[in-house]
mmCIF file of C-alpha atoms in Angstrom:
data_model
loop_
_atom_site.group_PDB
_atom_site.id
_atom_site.type_symbol
_atom_site.label_atom_id
_atom_site.label_comp_id
_atom_site.label_asym_id
_atom_site.label_seq_id
_atom_site.Cartn_x
_atom_site.Cartn_y
_atom_site.Cartn_z
ATOM 1 C CA MET A 20 -17.150 2.241 -49.917
ATOM 2 C CA VAL A 21 -19.282 5.356 -49.474
ATOM 3 C CA GLY A 22 -22.955 4.455 -49.576
ATOM 4 C CA LEU A 23 -22.314 0.827 -48.707
ATOM 5 C CA GLN A 24 -20.441 0.459 -45.432
ATOM 6 C CA ILE A 25 -20.798 -0.651 -41.834
ATOM 7 C CA LEU A 26 -18.539 1.164 -39.386
ATOM 8 C CA LYS A 27 -17.739 0.677 -35.724
ATOM 9 C CA ARG A 28 -19.101 3.310 -33.376
ATOM 10 C CA GLN A 29 -16.123 5.045 -31.798
ATOM 11 C CA ARG A 30 -17.891 6.822 -28.928
ATOM 12 C CA ARG A 31 -21.117 6.504 -26.923
ATOM 13 C CA ILE A 32 -22.720 9.054 -24.612
ATOM 14 C CA ALA A 33 -22.259 8.126 -20.943
ATOM 15 C CA GLU A 34 -25.243 6.605 -19.158
ATOM 16 C CA ARG A 35 -25.228 9.337 -16.523
ATOM 17 C CA TYR A 36 -26.167 11.867 -19.188
ATOM 18 C CA VAL A 37 -28.945 9.630 -20.501
ATOM 19 C CA GLN A 38 -30.392 9.511 -16.998
ATOM 20 C CA ALA A 39 -29.929 13.235 -16.316
ATOM 21 C CA PHE A 40 -31.582 14.378 -19.552
ATOM 22 C CA ALA A 41 -34.503 12.013 -18.945
ATOM 23 C CA THR A 42 -35.819 14.519 -16.383
ATOM 24 C CA LEU A 43 -35.429 17.602 -18.599
ATOM 25 C CA PRO A 44 -38.140 18.819 -21.012
ATOM 26 C CA VAL A 45 -36.936 18.724 -24.599
ATOM 27 C CA ALA A 46 -38.205 22.285 -25.064
ATOM 28 C CA ASN A 47 -35.941 23.528 -22.266
ATOM 29 C CA VAL A 48 -32.934 21.719 -23.705
ATOM 30 C CA SER A 49 -33.749 23.198 -27.116
ATOM 31 C CA ASP A 50 -33.878 26.719 -25.666
ATOM 32 C CA CYS A 51 -30.442 26.147 -24.142
ATOM 33 C CA MET A 52 -29.153 25.203 -27.601
ATOM 34 C CA SER A 53 -30.198 28.641 -28.909
ATOM 35 C CA ARG A 54 -33.300 27.168 -30.609
ATOM 36 C CA MET A 55 -31.096 26.337 -33.586
ATOM 37 C CA THR A 56 -31.437 22.545 -33.591
ATOM 38 C CA ALA A 57 -34.489 20.354 -34.078
ATOM 39 C CA GLY A 58 -35.455 16.998 -35.494
ATOM 40 C CA GLY A 59 -38.185 18.549 -37.579
ATOM 41 C CA SER A 60 -41.861 18.955 -36.824
ATOM 42 C CA ARG A 61 -42.718 16.101 -39.224
ATOM 43 C CA LEU A 62 -41.315 13.415 -36.921
ATOM 44 C CA ARG A 63 -43.906 12.733 -34.250
ATOM 45 C CA PRO A 64 -44.180 10.155 -31.468
ATOM 46 C CA MET A 65 -46.135 7.164 -32.721
ATOM 47 C CA HIS A 66 -46.183 5.365 -29.354
ATOM 48 C CA ARG A 67 -48.775 5.954 -26.660
ATOM 49 C CA SER A 68 -46.544 7.606 -24.092
ATOM 50 C CA GLY A 69 -43.036 7.639 -22.721
ATOM 51 C CA ARG A 70 -39.810 9.546 -23.305
ATOM 52 C CA LEU A 71 -37.056 8.693 -25.723
ATOM 53 C CA GLY A 72 -33.444 8.858 -24.607
ATOM 54 C CA GLY A 73 -30.253 7.038 -25.490
ATOM 55 C CA PRO A 74 -27.072 6.876 -27.564
ATOM 56 C CA ALA A 75 -27.578 7.079 -31.309
ATOM 57 C CA LEU A 76 -26.790 4.164 -33.564
ATOM 58 C CA THR A 77 -27.149 5.809 -36.951
ATOM 59 C CA VAL A 78 -28.371 4.319 -40.205
ATOM 60 C CA LYS A 79 -28.504 5.870 -43.645
ATOM 61 C CA CYS A 80 -30.561 3.873 -46.085
ATOM 62 C CA ARG A 81 -32.111 4.108 -49.492
ATOM 63 C CA PRO A 82 -35.719 5.293 -49.319
ATOM 64 C CA GLY A 83 -37.981 2.269 -49.013
ATOM 65 C CA ASP A 84 -35.225 -0.202 -48.106
ATOM 66 C CA ASN A 85 -34.568 -1.506 -44.587
ATOM 67 C CA LEU A 86 -31.708 -4.004 -45.031
ATOM 68 C CA MET A 87 -29.296 -1.855 -43.018
ATOM 69 C CA ILE A 88 -31.890 -1.314 -40.291
ATOM 70 C CA HIS A 89 -32.046 -5.065 -39.783
ATOM 71 C CA LYS A 90 -28.263 -5.149 -39.498
ATOM 72 C CA ALA A 91 -28.336 -2.215 -37.055
ATOM 73 C CA LEU A 92 -30.725 -4.180 -34.826
ATOM 74 C CA GLU A 93 -28.108 -6.917 -34.617
ATOM 75 C CA LEU A 94 -25.326 -4.450 -33.755
ATOM 76 C CA ALA A 95 -27.248 -2.320 -31.256
ATOM 77 C CA GLU A 96 -26.510 -2.401 -27.541
ATOM 78 C CA PRO A 97 -29.152 -2.140 -24.803
ATOM 79 C CA GLY A 98 -30.376 1.436 -24.523
ATOM 80 C CA ASP A 99 -29.367 2.411 -28.051
ATOM 81 C CA VAL A 100 -31.686 4.531 -30.176
ATOM 82 C CA ILE A 101 -31.609 3.516 -33.836
ATOM 83 C CA VAL A 102 -31.721 6.751 -35.839
ATOM 84 C CA VAL A 103 -32.570 6.243 -39.495
ATOM 85 C CA ASP A 104 -32.226 8.767 -42.287
ATOM 86 C CA ALA A 105 -34.265 7.443 -45.179
ATOM 87 C CA GLY A 106 -34.673 10.814 -46.840
ATOM 88 C CA GLY A 107 -38.127 11.399 -45.376
ATOM 89 C CA ASP A 108 -39.729 9.250 -48.061
ATOM 90 C CA LEU A 109 -43.151 7.890 -47.087
ATOM 91 C CA THR A 110 -43.706 5.457 -49.956
ATOM 92 C CA ASN A 111 -42.700 2.339 -48.036
ATOM 93 C CA ALA A 112 -42.746 1.563 -44.319
ATOM 94 C CA LEU A 113 -39.311 0.749 -42.941
ATOM 95 C CA ILE A 114 -40.293 -0.863 -39.634
ATOM 96 C CA GLY A 115 -43.380 -2.389 -38.118
ATOM 97 C CA GLU A 116 -44.540 -4.723 -35.375
ATOM 98 C CA LEU A 117 -41.925 -7.432 -35.920
ATOM 99 C CA MET A 118 -38.912 -5.130 -35.821
ATOM 100 C CA VAL A 119 -40.265 -3.130 -32.893
ATOM 101 C CA THR A 120 -40.931 -6.330 -30.962
ATOM 102 C CA TYR A 121 -37.387 -7.512 -31.701
ATOM 103 C CA ALA A 122 -35.970 -4.155 -30.604
ATOM 104 C CA MET A 123 -37.901 -4.438 -27.357
ATOM 105 C CA SER A 124 -36.497 -7.920 -26.774
ATOM 106 C CA ARG A 125 -33.001 -6.464 -27.233
ATOM 107 C CA LYS A 126 -33.842 -3.760 -24.657
ATOM 108 C CA LEU A 127 -33.137 -0.915 -27.062
ATOM 109 C CA GLY A 128 -34.081 2.687 -26.360
ATOM 110 C CA GLY A 129 -36.265 3.335 -29.384
ATOM 111 C CA PHE A 130 -36.450 4.217 -33.075
ATOM 112 C CA VAL A 131 -36.200 7.535 -34.898
ATOM 113 C CA MET A 132 -37.337 7.114 -38.490
ATOM 114 C CA ASN A 133 -36.979 9.840 -41.082
ATOM 115 C CA GLY A 134 -39.392 7.806 -43.123
ATOM 116 C CA ALA A 135 -42.590 5.804 -42.684
ATOM 117 C CA ILE A 136 -43.684 2.973 -40.396
ATOM 118 C CA ARG A 137 -46.620 0.580 -40.258
ATOM 119 C CA ASP A 138 -48.520 -1.511 -37.680
ATOM 120 C CA VAL A 139 -49.384 1.675 -35.843
ATOM 121 C CA ASP A 140 -52.132 0.034 -33.778
ATOM 122 C CA MET A 141 -49.526 -2.097 -32.027
ATOM 123 C CA ILE A 142 -46.945 0.686 -31.780
ATOM 124 C CA GLY A 143 -49.516 3.251 -30.686
ATOM 125 C CA ALA A 144 -50.765 1.026 -27.880
ATOM 126 C CA GLY A 145 -47.325 0.675 -26.332
ATOM 127 C CA SER A 146 -44.684 2.739 -24.608
ATOM 128 C CA PHE A 147 -41.661 1.732 -26.685
ATOM 129 C CA PRO A 148 -40.516 5.045 -28.216
ATOM 130 C CA VAL A 149 -40.978 5.289 -31.977
ATOM 131 C CA TYR A 150 -40.775 8.601 -33.826
ATOM 132 C CA ALA A 151 -41.569 8.688 -37.526
ATOM 133 C CA ALA A 152 -42.494 11.011 -40.353
ATOM 134 C CA GLY A 153 -45.550 9.101 -41.506
ATOM 135 C CA VAL A 154 -47.450 5.853 -41.931
ATOM 136 C CA THR A 155 -48.128 3.517 -44.833
ATOM 137 C CA HIS A 156 -49.129 -0.140 -45.161
ATOM 138 C CA ARG A 157 -46.678 -0.728 -48.021
ATOM 139 C CA GLY A 158 -43.730 -2.774 -46.861
ATOM 140 C CA PRO A 159 -39.992 -2.270 -47.473
ATOM 141 C CA TYR A 160 -37.404 -3.789 -49.775
ATOM 142 C CA LYS A 161 -34.256 -5.458 -48.475
ATOM 143 C CA ASP A 162 -31.652 -4.875 -51.138
ATOM 144 C CA GLY A 163 -29.528 -1.967 -49.872
ATOM 145 C CA PRO A 164 -27.439 0.055 -50.238
ATOM 146 C CA GLY A 165 -26.939 1.855 -46.947
ATOM 147 C CA GLU A 166 -24.542 2.828 -44.198
ATOM 148 C CA ILE A 167 -24.297 2.261 -40.450
ATOM 149 C CA ASN A 168 -22.567 4.495 -37.904
ATOM 150 C CA VAL A 169 -22.050 7.464 -40.202
ATOM 151 C CA PRO A 170 -23.237 11.036 -39.520
ATOM 152 C CA VAL A 171 -26.839 11.548 -40.601
ATOM 153 C CA ALA A 172 -29.050 14.625 -40.768
ATOM 154 C CA ILE A 173 -32.768 15.109 -40.208
ATOM 155 C CA ASP A 174 -34.119 18.495 -41.261
ATOM 156 C CA GLY A 175 -30.712 20.055 -40.636
ATOM 157 C CA MET A 176 -30.127 18.344 -37.278
ATOM 158 C CA VAL A 177 -26.881 16.405 -37.532
ATOM 159 C CA ILE A 178 -26.561 13.224 -35.481
ATOM 160 C CA HIS A 179 -23.216 11.531 -35.020
ATOM 161 C CA PRO A 180 -22.939 7.939 -33.850
ATOM 162 C CA GLY A 181 -23.026 7.889 -30.058
ATOM 163 C CA ASP A 182 -24.645 11.311 -29.618
ATOM 164 C CA LEU A 183 -27.521 11.571 -27.160
ATOM 165 C CA VAL A 184 -30.965 11.553 -28.769
ATOM 166 C CA ILE A 185 -33.899 12.679 -26.644
ATOM 167 C CA GLY A 186 -37.594 13.030 -27.349
ATOM 168 C CA ASP A 187 -40.901 13.780 -25.688
ATOM 169 C CA ALA A 188 -44.333 14.893 -26.884
ATOM 170 C CA ASP A 189 -42.823 18.114 -28.259
ATOM 171 C CA GLY A 190 -40.410 16.343 -30.586
ATOM 172 C CA LEU A 191 -36.811 15.219 -31.002
ATOM 173 C CA LEU A 192 -33.412 16.669 -30.263
ATOM 174 C CA CYS A 193 -29.813 15.536 -30.583
ATOM 175 C CA VAL A 194 -27.342 16.570 -27.886
ATOM 176 C CA PRO A 195 -23.729 16.255 -29.124
ATOM 177 C CA ILE A 196 -21.481 14.240 -26.829
ATOM 178 C CA ASP A 197 -18.952 17.024 -26.346
ATOM 179 C CA GLU A 198 -21.649 19.579 -25.456
ATOM 180 C CA ALA A 199 -23.696 17.421 -23.089
ATOM 181 C CA GLU A 200 -22.254 18.700 -19.803
ATOM 182 C CA GLY A 201 -22.774 22.397 -20.547
ATOM 183 C CA ILE A 202 -26.211 21.909 -22.073
ATOM 184 C CA MET A 203 -27.316 19.798 -19.113
ATOM 185 C CA ALA A 204 -26.253 22.460 -16.615
ATOM 186 C CA ALA A 205 -27.982 25.222 -18.584
ATOM 187 C CA ALA A 206 -31.204 23.204 -18.940
ATOM 188 C CA ILE A 207 -31.308 22.499 -15.215
ATOM 189 C CA LYS A 208 -30.967 26.224 -14.475
ATOM 190 C CA LYS A 209 -33.712 27.018 -16.969
ATOM 191 C CA GLY A 210 -36.003 24.528 -15.283
ATOM 192 C CA GLU A 211 -35.359 26.171 -11.927
ATOM 193 C CA ALA A 212 -36.135 29.598 -13.401
ATOM 194 C CA GLU A 213 -39.393 28.335 -14.910
ATOM 195 C CA ALA A 214 -40.391 26.851 -11.556
ATOM 196 C CA ARG A 215 -39.935 30.279 -9.966
ATOM 197 C CA THR A 216 -42.035 31.868 -12.710
ATOM 198 C CA LEU A 217 -44.843 29.391 -12.054
ATOM 199 C CA GLN A 218 -44.670 30.266 -8.359
ATOM 200 C CA ASP A 219 -44.923 33.974 -9.217
ATOM 201 C CA ILE A 220 -47.955 33.310 -11.426
ATOM 202 C CA ALA A 221 -49.655 31.367 -8.640
ATOM 203 C CA ALA A 222 -48.926 34.196 -6.187
ATOM 204 C CA GLY A 223 -50.089 36.919 -8.584
ATOM 205 C CA LYS A 224 -46.615 38.463 -8.632
ATOM 206 C CA LEU A 225 -45.492 37.847 -12.207
ATOM 207 C CA ASP A 226 -43.288 40.695 -13.487
ATOM 208 C CA THR A 227 -44.331 41.519 -17.061
ATOM 209 C CA SER A 228 -42.443 44.812 -17.368
ATOM 210 C CA TRP A 229 -40.186 43.240 -19.978
ATOM 211 C CA ILE A 230 -43.047 43.325 -22.517
ATOM 212 C CA ASP A 231 -43.277 47.135 -22.619
ATOM 213 C CA ALA A 232 -39.491 47.370 -22.550
ATOM 214 C CA ALA A 233 -39.285 45.126 -25.614
ATOM 215 C CA LEU A 234 -41.942 47.155 -27.431
ATOM 216 C CA LYS A 235 -40.069 50.375 -26.739
ATOM 217 C CA ARG A 236 -36.841 48.829 -27.964
ATOM 218 C CA ILE A 237 -38.390 48.119 -31.359
ATOM 219 C CA GLY A 238 -39.981 51.573 -31.575
ATOM 220 C CA CYS A 239 -43.563 50.732 -30.625
ATOM 221 C CA ASP A 240 -45.446 52.824 -28.097
ATOM 222 C CA PRO A 241 -46.740 50.325 -25.517
ATOM 223 C CA ASN A 242 -49.577 52.624 -24.417
ATOM 224 C CA PRO A 243 -52.862 52.113 -26.297
ATOM 225 C CA ARG A 244 -54.095 55.244 -28.147
#
């Protein structure tokens, strides 16, 4: 039944991709995805430090209700990132210290909450990755409905069950399973190019001729008058 169902996850990103993307800045990966995908600037890291990375176990729940999140915790495998679309509502917190502690005991990869959390002192002091849209002390309901392992979307970024979800201080990104190989290769090349640019800056040899070329292309005289 749509709106009230628990499905089996059919695919899961390979661990080698989880490990490879763990060394790549999210910004570089985003650039290699044409800057067209993002988890929204509202969702920020609530933990002290540490990267997020792992296969998505998706949850779609009614704003303010976390019944299906509890069930997802029972279904999740080590390394999984529980990605929750709760409509971005901030009225009620969907997870807090107890659920985060349980997730840590299950060796999960983290939480992505398109909604609110609480117990931020505990979460903010640790390194277990938690991204959320906001904070409130008001607790959740546990009545449903909801869905598990269905496609969800956060600010236009679609996440399918098993896709790779990554995050650092700059924000979140979903890498589709079928695109992971090509995106990984492109992001590695971009990192190498940026390293060369940093070397040029340090040596005082940075080529900035592209700036005037771009200005000319749009019809602007680059020479001050």
